[in-house]
mmCIF file of C-alpha atoms in Angstrom:
data_model
loop_
_atom_site.group_PDB
_atom_site.id
_atom_site.type_symbol
_atom_site.label_atom_id
_atom_site.label_comp_id
_atom_site.label_asym_id
_atom_site.label_seq_id
_atom_site.Cartn_x
_atom_site.Cartn_y
_atom_site.Cartn_z
ATOM 1 C CA UNK A 1 0.451 -7.084 0.147
ATOM 2 C CA UNK A 2 2.998 -9.127 2.115
ATOM 3 C CA UNK A 3 3.290 -6.495 4.859
ATOM 4 C CA UNK A 4 -0.466 -5.831 4.919
ATOM 5 C CA UNK A 5 -1.128 -9.569 4.953
ATOM 6 C CA UNK A 6 1.254 -9.981 7.885
ATOM 7 C CA UNK A 7 -0.637 -7.290 9.760
ATOM 8 C CA UNK A 8 -3.947 -9.006 8.979
ATOM 9 C CA UNK A 9 -2.555 -12.352 10.197
ATOM 10 C CA UNK A 10 -1.283 -10.857 13.450
ATOM 11 C CA UNK A 11 -4.680 -9.324 14.212
ATOM 12 C CA UNK A 12 -6.146 -12.817 14.518
ATOM 13 C CA UNK A 13 -7.044 -13.324 18.191
ATOM 14 C CA UNK A 14 -6.276 -9.682 18.988
ATOM 15 C CA UNK A 15 -8.997 -7.050 18.872
ATOM 16 C CA UNK A 16 -7.161 -3.765 19.365
ATOM 17 C CA UNK A 17 -4.778 -2.169 16.886
ATOM 18 C CA UNK A 18 -2.374 0.737 17.224
ATOM 19 C CA UNK A 19 -1.556 2.309 13.835
ATOM 20 C CA UNK A 20 1.110 4.997 13.586
ATOM 21 C CA UNK A 21 3.793 6.667 11.505
ATOM 22 C CA UNK A 22 7.114 8.317 12.227
ATOM 23 C CA UNK A 23 7.092 12.088 11.928
ATOM 24 C CA UNK A 24 10.600 13.535 12.306
ATOM 25 C CA UNK A 25 12.152 10.412 10.880
ATOM 26 C CA UNK A 26 14.555 10.243 7.946
ATOM 27 C CA UNK A 27 13.927 13.808 6.762
ATOM 28 C CA UNK A 28 15.119 15.393 10.021
ATOM 29 C CA UNK A 29 17.625 12.985 11.551
ATOM 30 C CA UNK A 30 21.361 13.453 11.380
ATOM 31 C CA UNK A 31 22.774 12.155 8.099
ATOM 32 C CA UNK A 32 25.442 9.913 9.624
ATOM 33 C CA UNK A 33 26.330 7.965 12.755
ATOM 34 C CA UNK A 34 26.530 9.908 15.997
ATOM 35 C CA UNK A 35 28.759 7.470 17.846
ATOM 36 C CA UNK A 36 28.385 4.233 19.786
ATOM 37 C CA UNK A 37 28.958 5.366 23.337
ATOM 38 C CA UNK A 38 25.384 4.741 24.463
ATOM 39 C CA UNK A 39 24.613 1.702 26.599
ATOM 40 C CA UNK A 40 20.993 1.732 25.447
ATOM 41 C CA UNK A 41 19.997 -1.532 23.721
ATOM 42 C CA UNK A 42 18.375 0.424 20.892
ATOM 43 C CA UNK A 43 21.792 1.764 19.891
ATOM 44 C CA UNK A 44 23.198 -1.600 18.817
ATOM 45 C CA UNK A 45 22.581 -3.125 15.434
ATOM 46 C CA UNK A 46 21.158 0.016 13.855
ATOM 47 C CA UNK A 47 22.460 2.884 11.756
ATOM 48 C CA UNK A 48 25.642 3.258 13.825
ATOM 49 C CA UNK A 49 26.673 -0.331 13.156
ATOM 50 C CA UNK A 50 26.030 0.042 9.434
ATOM 51 C CA UNK A 51 28.007 3.221 8.936
ATOM 52 C CA UNK A 52 30.883 2.713 11.375
ATOM 53 C CA UNK A 53 31.541 -0.812 10.112
ATOM 54 C CA UNK A 54 31.741 0.473 6.535
ATOM 55 C CA UNK A 55 28.861 -1.777 5.474
ATOM 56 C CA UNK A 56 27.061 0.936 3.506
ATOM 57 C CA UNK A 57 29.586 3.479 2.173
ATOM 58 C CA UNK A 58 27.347 4.403 -0.760
ATOM 59 C CA UNK A 59 24.467 5.198 1.607
ATOM 60 C CA UNK A 60 26.684 7.358 3.806
ATOM 61 C CA UNK A 61 28.067 9.121 0.730
ATOM 62 C CA UNK A 62 24.548 9.912 -0.459
ATOM 63 C CA UNK A 63 23.483 11.240 2.947
ATOM 64 C CA UNK A 64 26.504 13.543 3.240
ATOM 65 C CA UNK A 65 26.723 14.603 -0.425
ATOM 66 C CA UNK A 66 25.375 18.107 0.165
ATOM 67 C CA UNK A 67 23.385 20.231 -2.272
ATOM 68 C CA UNK A 68 24.162 22.909 -4.825
ATOM 69 C CA UNK A 69 22.431 26.206 -5.518
ATOM 70 C CA UNK A 70 23.379 29.560 -7.035
ATOM 71 C CA UNK A 71 26.773 28.182 -7.979
ATOM 72 C CA UNK A 72 27.661 27.106 -4.445
ATOM 73 C CA UNK A 73 27.884 23.715 -2.714
ATOM 74 C CA UNK A 74 26.156 23.540 0.654
ATOM 75 C CA UNK A 75 27.077 20.757 3.082
ATOM 76 C CA UNK A 76 24.368 18.479 4.485
ATOM 77 C CA UNK A 77 24.259 19.027 8.221
ATOM 78 C CA UNK A 78 20.838 17.544 8.821
ATOM 79 C CA UNK A 79 18.056 15.860 6.842
ATOM 80 C CA UNK A 80 17.806 13.718 3.729
ATOM 81 C CA UNK A 81 15.685 13.777 0.529
ATOM 82 C CA UNK A 82 12.110 12.733 1.191
ATOM 83 C CA UNK A 83 10.200 10.189 -0.900
ATOM 84 C CA UNK A 84 13.122 8.841 -2.901
ATOM 85 C CA UNK A 85 13.701 5.224 -3.896
ATOM 86 C CA UNK A 86 16.114 4.836 -0.971
ATOM 87 C CA UNK A 87 13.587 5.980 1.648
ATOM 88 C CA UNK A 88 12.551 2.423 2.708
ATOM 89 C CA UNK A 89 16.239 1.475 3.045
ATOM 90 C CA UNK A 90 16.994 4.535 5.164
ATOM 91 C CA UNK A 91 13.932 3.832 7.289
ATOM 92 C CA UNK A 92 15.095 0.275 7.889
ATOM 93 C CA UNK A 93 18.590 1.410 8.854
ATOM 94 C CA UNK A 94 17.189 3.836 11.392
ATOM 95 C CA UNK A 95 14.210 1.870 12.711
ATOM 96 C CA UNK A 96 15.544 -1.697 12.859
ATOM 97 C CA UNK A 97 16.563 -1.150 16.525
ATOM 98 C CA UNK A 98 12.984 -0.032 17.167
ATOM 99 C CA UNK A 99 11.682 -3.286 15.650
ATOM 100 C CA UNK A 100 13.979 -5.421 17.759
ATOM 101 C CA UNK A 101 13.230 -3.620 21.008
ATOM 102 C CA UNK A 102 9.452 -3.722 20.520
ATOM 103 C CA UNK A 103 9.529 -7.441 19.724
ATOM 104 C CA UNK A 104 11.832 -8.060 22.687
ATOM 105 C CA UNK A 105 9.142 -6.495 24.864
ATOM 106 C CA UNK A 106 6.597 -8.957 23.415
ATOM 107 C CA UNK A 107 4.654 -6.679 21.045
ATOM 108 C CA UNK A 108 3.492 -7.932 17.648
ATOM 109 C CA UNK A 109 4.806 -5.302 15.263
ATOM 110 C CA UNK A 110 4.449 -5.065 11.482
ATOM 111 C CA UNK A 111 6.389 -2.212 9.870
ATOM 112 C CA UNK A 112 7.093 -1.022 6.333
ATOM 113 C CA UNK A 113 9.386 2.010 6.020
ATOM 114 C CA UNK A 114 7.992 4.559 8.516
ATOM 115 C CA UNK A 115 4.485 3.064 8.824
ATOM 116 C CA UNK A 116 3.671 0.348 11.338
ATOM 117 C CA UNK A 117 0.904 -1.566 13.084
ATOM 118 C CA UNK A 118 0.983 -3.084 16.572
ATOM 119 C CA UNK A 119 -1.769 -5.563 17.470
ATOM 120 C CA UNK A 120 -2.849 -5.886 21.086
ATOM 121 C CA UNK A 121 -5.321 -7.840 23.180
ATOM 122 C CA UNK A 122 -6.818 -4.755 24.853
ATOM 123 C CA UNK A 123 -6.941 -0.973 24.660
ATOM 124 C CA UNK A 124 -4.802 -0.818 27.806
ATOM 125 C CA UNK A 125 -2.074 -2.883 26.158
ATOM 126 C CA UNK A 126 -2.274 -0.691 23.044
ATOM 127 C CA UNK A 127 -1.743 2.467 25.098
ATOM 128 C CA UNK A 128 1.187 0.805 26.898
ATOM 129 C CA UNK A 129 2.703 -0.090 23.514
ATOM 130 C CA UNK A 130 2.378 3.529 22.410
ATOM 131 C CA UNK A 131 4.179 4.758 25.523
ATOM 132 C CA UNK A 132 6.946 2.156 25.152
ATOM 133 C CA UNK A 133 7.433 2.981 21.476
ATOM 134 C CA UNK A 134 7.589 6.711 22.198
ATOM 135 C CA UNK A 135 10.452 6.165 24.638
ATOM 136 C CA UNK A 136 12.378 3.944 22.218
ATOM 137 C CA UNK A 137 11.906 6.294 19.256
ATOM 138 C CA UNK A 138 12.923 9.325 21.307
ATOM 139 C CA UNK A 139 16.306 7.711 21.913
ATOM 140 C CA UNK A 140 16.653 7.267 18.137
ATOM 141 C CA UNK A 141 15.805 10.913 17.488
ATOM 142 C CA UNK A 142 12.372 10.070 16.073
ATOM 143 C CA UNK A 143 8.914 11.262 17.105
ATOM 144 C CA UNK A 144 5.495 9.772 16.340
ATOM 145 C CA UNK A 145 3.127 11.639 14.069
ATOM 146 C CA UNK A 146 0.125 12.377 16.344
ATOM 147 C CA UNK A 147 -2.194 13.077 13.406
ATOM 148 C CA UNK A 148 -1.674 9.570 12.032
ATOM 149 C CA UNK A 149 -1.697 7.705 15.342
ATOM 150 C CA UNK A 150 -4.850 5.772 16.195
ATOM 151 C CA UNK A 151 -5.878 3.073 18.658
ATOM 152 C CA UNK A 152 -8.935 1.318 17.258
ATOM 153 C CA UNK A 153 -10.939 -1.878 17.577
ATOM 154 C CA UNK A 154 -10.740 -4.191 14.566
ATOM 155 C CA UNK A 155 -14.512 -4.055 14.060
ATOM 156 C CA UNK A 156 -14.062 -0.384 13.106
ATOM 157 C CA UNK A 157 -11.161 -1.211 10.795
ATOM 158 C CA UNK A 158 -7.819 0.477 10.170
ATOM 159 C CA UNK A 159 -5.812 1.585 7.145
ATOM 160 C CA UNK A 160 -2.339 0.313 6.383
ATOM 161 C CA UNK A 161 -0.285 0.558 3.162
ATOM 162 C CA UNK A 162 -3.294 1.505 1.077
ATOM 163 C CA UNK A 163 -5.524 -1.231 2.548
ATOM 164 C CA UNK A 164 -8.560 -1.092 4.772
ATOM 165 C CA UNK A 165 -8.406 -4.053 7.173
ATOM 166 C CA UNK A 166 -11.585 -4.798 9.094
ATOM 167 C CA UNK A 167 -13.447 -7.575 10.845
ATOM 168 C CA UNK A 168 -16.642 -8.502 9.001
ATOM 169 C CA UNK A 169 -19.907 -8.207 10.899
ATOM 170 C CA UNK A 170 -22.682 -8.777 8.358
ATOM 171 C CA UNK A 171 -24.426 -12.172 8.367
ATOM 172 C CA UNK A 172 -23.587 -14.570 5.530
ATOM 173 C CA UNK A 173 -26.234 -15.207 2.875
ATOM 174 C CA UNK A 174 -25.383 -18.917 2.669
ATOM 175 C CA UNK A 175 -24.908 -21.536 5.382
ATOM 176 C CA UNK A 176 -21.304 -22.283 6.251
ATOM 177 C CA UNK A 177 -21.522 -25.765 4.711
ATOM 178 C CA UNK A 178 -22.184 -24.249 1.272
ATOM 179 C CA UNK A 179 -19.439 -21.611 1.343
ATOM 180 C CA UNK A 180 -16.387 -22.914 -0.549
ATOM 181 C CA UNK A 181 -14.108 -19.950 0.152
ATOM 182 C CA UNK A 182 -12.527 -18.868 3.451
ATOM 183 C CA UNK A 183 -15.155 -16.149 3.947
ATOM 184 C CA UNK A 184 -16.810 -16.390 7.356
ATOM 185 C CA UNK A 185 -18.739 -14.012 9.554
ATOM 186 C CA UNK A 186 -16.328 -12.310 11.912
ATOM 187 C CA UNK A 187 -13.300 -12.972 9.684
ATOM 188 C CA UNK A 188 -10.774 -10.286 8.835
ATOM 189 C CA UNK A 189 -10.948 -8.716 5.404
ATOM 190 C CA UNK A 190 -8.491 -6.504 3.528
ATOM 191 C CA UNK A 191 -9.494 -4.388 0.548
ATOM 192 C CA UNK A 192 -8.223 -1.201 -1.142
ATOM 193 C CA UNK A 193 -9.145 1.989 0.632
ATOM 194 C CA UNK A 194 -11.353 4.444 -1.235
ATOM 195 C CA UNK A 195 -8.535 6.945 -1.715
ATOM 196 C CA UNK A 196 -6.425 4.314 -3.507
ATOM 197 C CA UNK A 197 -9.310 3.389 -5.805
ATOM 198 C CA UNK A 198 -9.971 7.026 -6.680
ATOM 199 C CA UNK A 199 -6.274 7.647 -7.374
ATOM 200 C CA UNK A 200 -6.168 4.651 -9.716
ATOM 201 C CA UNK A 201 -9.260 5.840 -11.587
ATOM 202 C CA UNK A 202 -7.849 9.345 -11.906
ATOM 203 C CA UNK A 203 -4.686 7.926 -13.491
ATOM 204 C CA UNK A 204 -6.790 6.011 -16.011
ATOM 205 C CA UNK A 205 -8.934 9.071 -16.744
ATOM 206 C CA UNK A 206 -5.858 11.135 -17.616
ATOM 207 C CA UNK A 207 -4.638 8.457 -20.030
ATOM 208 C CA UNK A 208 -7.998 7.717 -21.678
ATOM 209 C CA UNK A 209 -9.159 11.217 -22.562
ATOM 210 C CA UNK A 210 -11.122 11.156 -25.799
ATOM 211 C CA UNK A 211 -8.800 13.785 -27.274
ATOM 212 C CA UNK A 212 -5.641 11.736 -26.601
ATOM 213 C CA UNK A 213 -3.798 11.543 -29.989
ATOM 214 C CA UNK A 214 -3.061 7.802 -29.921
ATOM 215 C CA UNK A 215 -4.619 4.697 -31.416
ATOM 216 C CA UNK A 216 -6.555 2.207 -29.310
ATOM 217 C CA UNK A 217 -3.607 -0.190 -29.385
ATOM 218 C CA UNK A 218 -1.177 2.523 -28.258
ATOM 219 C CA UNK A 219 -3.610 3.633 -25.573
ATOM 220 C CA UNK A 220 -3.781 0.116 -24.148
ATOM 221 C CA UNK A 221 0.029 -0.059 -24.091
ATOM 222 C CA UNK A 222 0.016 3.094 -21.942
ATOM 223 C CA UNK A 223 -2.779 1.897 -19.664
ATOM 224 C CA UNK A 224 -1.483 -1.635 -19.054
ATOM 225 C CA UNK A 225 1.466 -0.769 -16.740
ATOM 226 C CA UNK A 226 -0.861 1.233 -14.460
ATOM 227 C CA UNK A 227 -3.490 -1.520 -14.357
ATOM 228 C CA UNK A 228 -0.925 -4.287 -13.900
ATOM 229 C CA UNK A 229 0.949 -2.518 -11.089
ATOM 230 C CA UNK A 230 -2.202 -1.578 -9.172
ATOM 231 C CA UNK A 231 -3.720 -5.019 -9.664
ATOM 232 C CA UNK A 232 -0.653 -6.888 -8.449
ATOM 233 C CA UNK A 233 -0.573 -4.794 -5.282
ATOM 234 C CA UNK A 234 -4.189 -5.581 -4.341
ATOM 235 C CA UNK A 235 -4.881 -8.925 -6.014
ATOM 236 C CA UNK A 236 -4.645 -10.960 -2.784
ATOM 237 C CA UNK A 237 -7.269 -8.885 -0.960
ATOM 238 C CA UNK A 238 -11.052 -9.312 -1.123
ATOM 239 C CA UNK A 239 -11.323 -7.573 -4.499
ATOM 240 C CA UNK A 240 -13.206 -9.866 -6.875
ATOM 241 C CA UNK A 241 -16.317 -7.664 -7.112
ATOM 242 C CA UNK A 242 -14.236 -4.502 -7.187
ATOM 243 C CA UNK A 243 -11.933 -5.822 -9.930
ATOM 244 C CA UNK A 244 -14.937 -6.940 -11.991
ATOM 245 C CA UNK A 245 -16.456 -3.465 -11.692
ATOM 246 C CA UNK A 246 -13.177 -1.731 -12.596
ATOM 247 C CA UNK A 247 -12.625 -4.015 -15.603
ATOM 248 C CA UNK A 248 -15.986 -2.958 -17.013
ATOM 249 C CA UNK A 249 -15.317 0.701 -16.229
ATOM 250 C CA UNK A 250 -11.938 0.567 -17.991
ATOM 251 C CA UNK A 251 -13.439 -0.944 -21.140
ATOM 252 C CA UNK A 252 -16.085 1.775 -21.153
ATOM 253 C CA UNK A 253 -13.283 4.353 -20.997
ATOM 254 C CA UNK A 254 -11.553 2.848 -24.042
ATOM 255 C CA UNK A 255 -14.642 2.672 -26.260
ATOM 256 C CA UNK A 256 -15.365 6.452 -26.270
ATOM 257 C CA UNK A 257 -11.691 7.145 -26.976
ATOM 258 C CA UNK A 258 -11.882 4.956 -30.057
ATOM 259 C CA UNK A 259 -15.013 6.739 -31.377
ATOM 260 C CA UNK A 260 -14.204 10.193 -29.945
ATOM 261 C CA UNK A 261 -17.616 10.392 -28.282
ATOM 262 C CA UNK A 262 -19.295 8.923 -25.210
ATOM 263 C CA UNK A 263 -22.334 7.355 -26.869
ATOM 264 C CA UNK A 264 -20.983 4.795 -29.320
ATOM 265 C CA UNK A 265 -21.161 1.171 -30.403
ATOM 266 C CA UNK A 266 -17.843 0.180 -28.941
ATOM 267 C CA UNK A 267 -19.201 -3.153 -27.795
ATOM 268 C CA UNK A 268 -19.656 -3.999 -31.506
ATOM 269 C CA UNK A 269 -16.584 -2.378 -33.103
ATOM 270 C CA UNK A 270 -14.157 -3.252 -30.289
ATOM 271 C CA UNK A 271 -15.589 -6.189 -28.318
ATOM 272 C CA UNK A 272 -14.071 -7.273 -25.036
ATOM 273 C CA UNK A 273 -12.648 -10.473 -26.493
ATOM 274 C CA UNK A 274 -10.667 -8.420 -28.989
ATOM 275 C CA UNK A 275 -9.478 -5.995 -26.317
ATOM 276 C CA UNK A 276 -8.223 -8.742 -24.007
ATOM 277 C CA UNK A 277 -6.996 -11.046 -26.792
ATOM 278 C CA UNK A 278 -5.667 -9.163 -29.804
ATOM 279 C CA UNK A 279 -4.925 -5.861 -28.055
ATOM 280 C CA UNK A 280 -3.650 -7.416 -24.816
ATOM 281 C CA UNK A 281 -5.572 -5.290 -22.332
ATOM 282 C CA UNK A 282 -4.756 -6.372 -18.765
ATOM 283 C CA UNK A 283 -7.717 -7.981 -17.003
ATOM 284 C CA UNK A 284 -7.832 -7.292 -13.266
ATOM 285 C CA UNK A 285 -10.049 -10.236 -12.352
ATOM 286 C CA UNK A 286 -7.712 -12.618 -14.181
ATOM 287 C CA UNK A 287 -4.861 -11.474 -11.895
ATOM 288 C CA UNK A 288 -6.521 -12.845 -8.749
ATOM 289 C CA UNK A 289 -4.443 -15.943 -7.854
ATOM 290 C CA UNK A 290 -7.408 -18.293 -7.430
ATOM 291 C CA UNK A 291 -8.708 -17.268 -10.869
ATOM 292 C CA UNK A 292 -5.402 -16.859 -12.714
ATOM 293 C CA UNK A 293 -4.768 -20.613 -12.543
ATOM 294 C CA UNK A 294 -8.100 -21.284 -14.279
ATOM 295 C CA UNK A 295 -7.828 -18.752 -17.127
ATOM 296 C CA UNK A 296 -5.568 -18.329 -20.151
ATOM 297 C CA UNK A 297 -2.696 -15.917 -19.590
ATOM 298 C CA UNK A 298 -3.989 -13.608 -22.332
ATOM 299 C CA UNK A 299 -7.147 -12.713 -20.386
#
């Protein structure tokens, strides 16, 4: 949420957003430094500095390790594994010069791995930022993914790191003097995108099948890491109603598993207090920072 929150903060006062992603980035770039002869400012302080100074020998060794198949070892001439745990590190090594050059030009950039957001005051400025970034990335051997590149107004919203960030437009039901939170008409809001919610629910469905050969306590031990990880990622967004709805949905998934049928008296045989207390089921609403300080840690 830190990166998404930074993007949300930078949108304040700026109405146009350019969202993009690198296409031929880590997976297609050369696996090691190509030299330092260029006078281009984007060449300094990036991957070349890291590798030639010996600052990351383990990274260079991984990139040039090669691959084996049919009893033979094939050298790595180009490309790296995609989606591994080191992908954000490799992205930072390659794209740090891009960050520095864009900020030197005065653009407000928020990037995580190969995804980034640039906030602008107008659509014209956003298009200029896109052109400037394309030139910088070309010198680094990177191209922008056109299918994931958008220039939008904040009232329409944009997606970034699993969040939907949008400026609210609906009128408030209460006068401003009676609203105790930071919610205001026209404020920016971040909440999980629908695809992320559906993916989370599909994970829970696979674990809570009625035919799963585990006890209710063992089932909760399997479910908790998924709920805890997803909740921690989104807990600082506007998710109170969503978390409340998902908490109830999760409990209603556990009850049929216990009784091996959908229609049951789970609310009597396995009440919520027992689930959250004795069994230790993670409660999403209780993870929200403003609520966590008011509730016992067991809820």
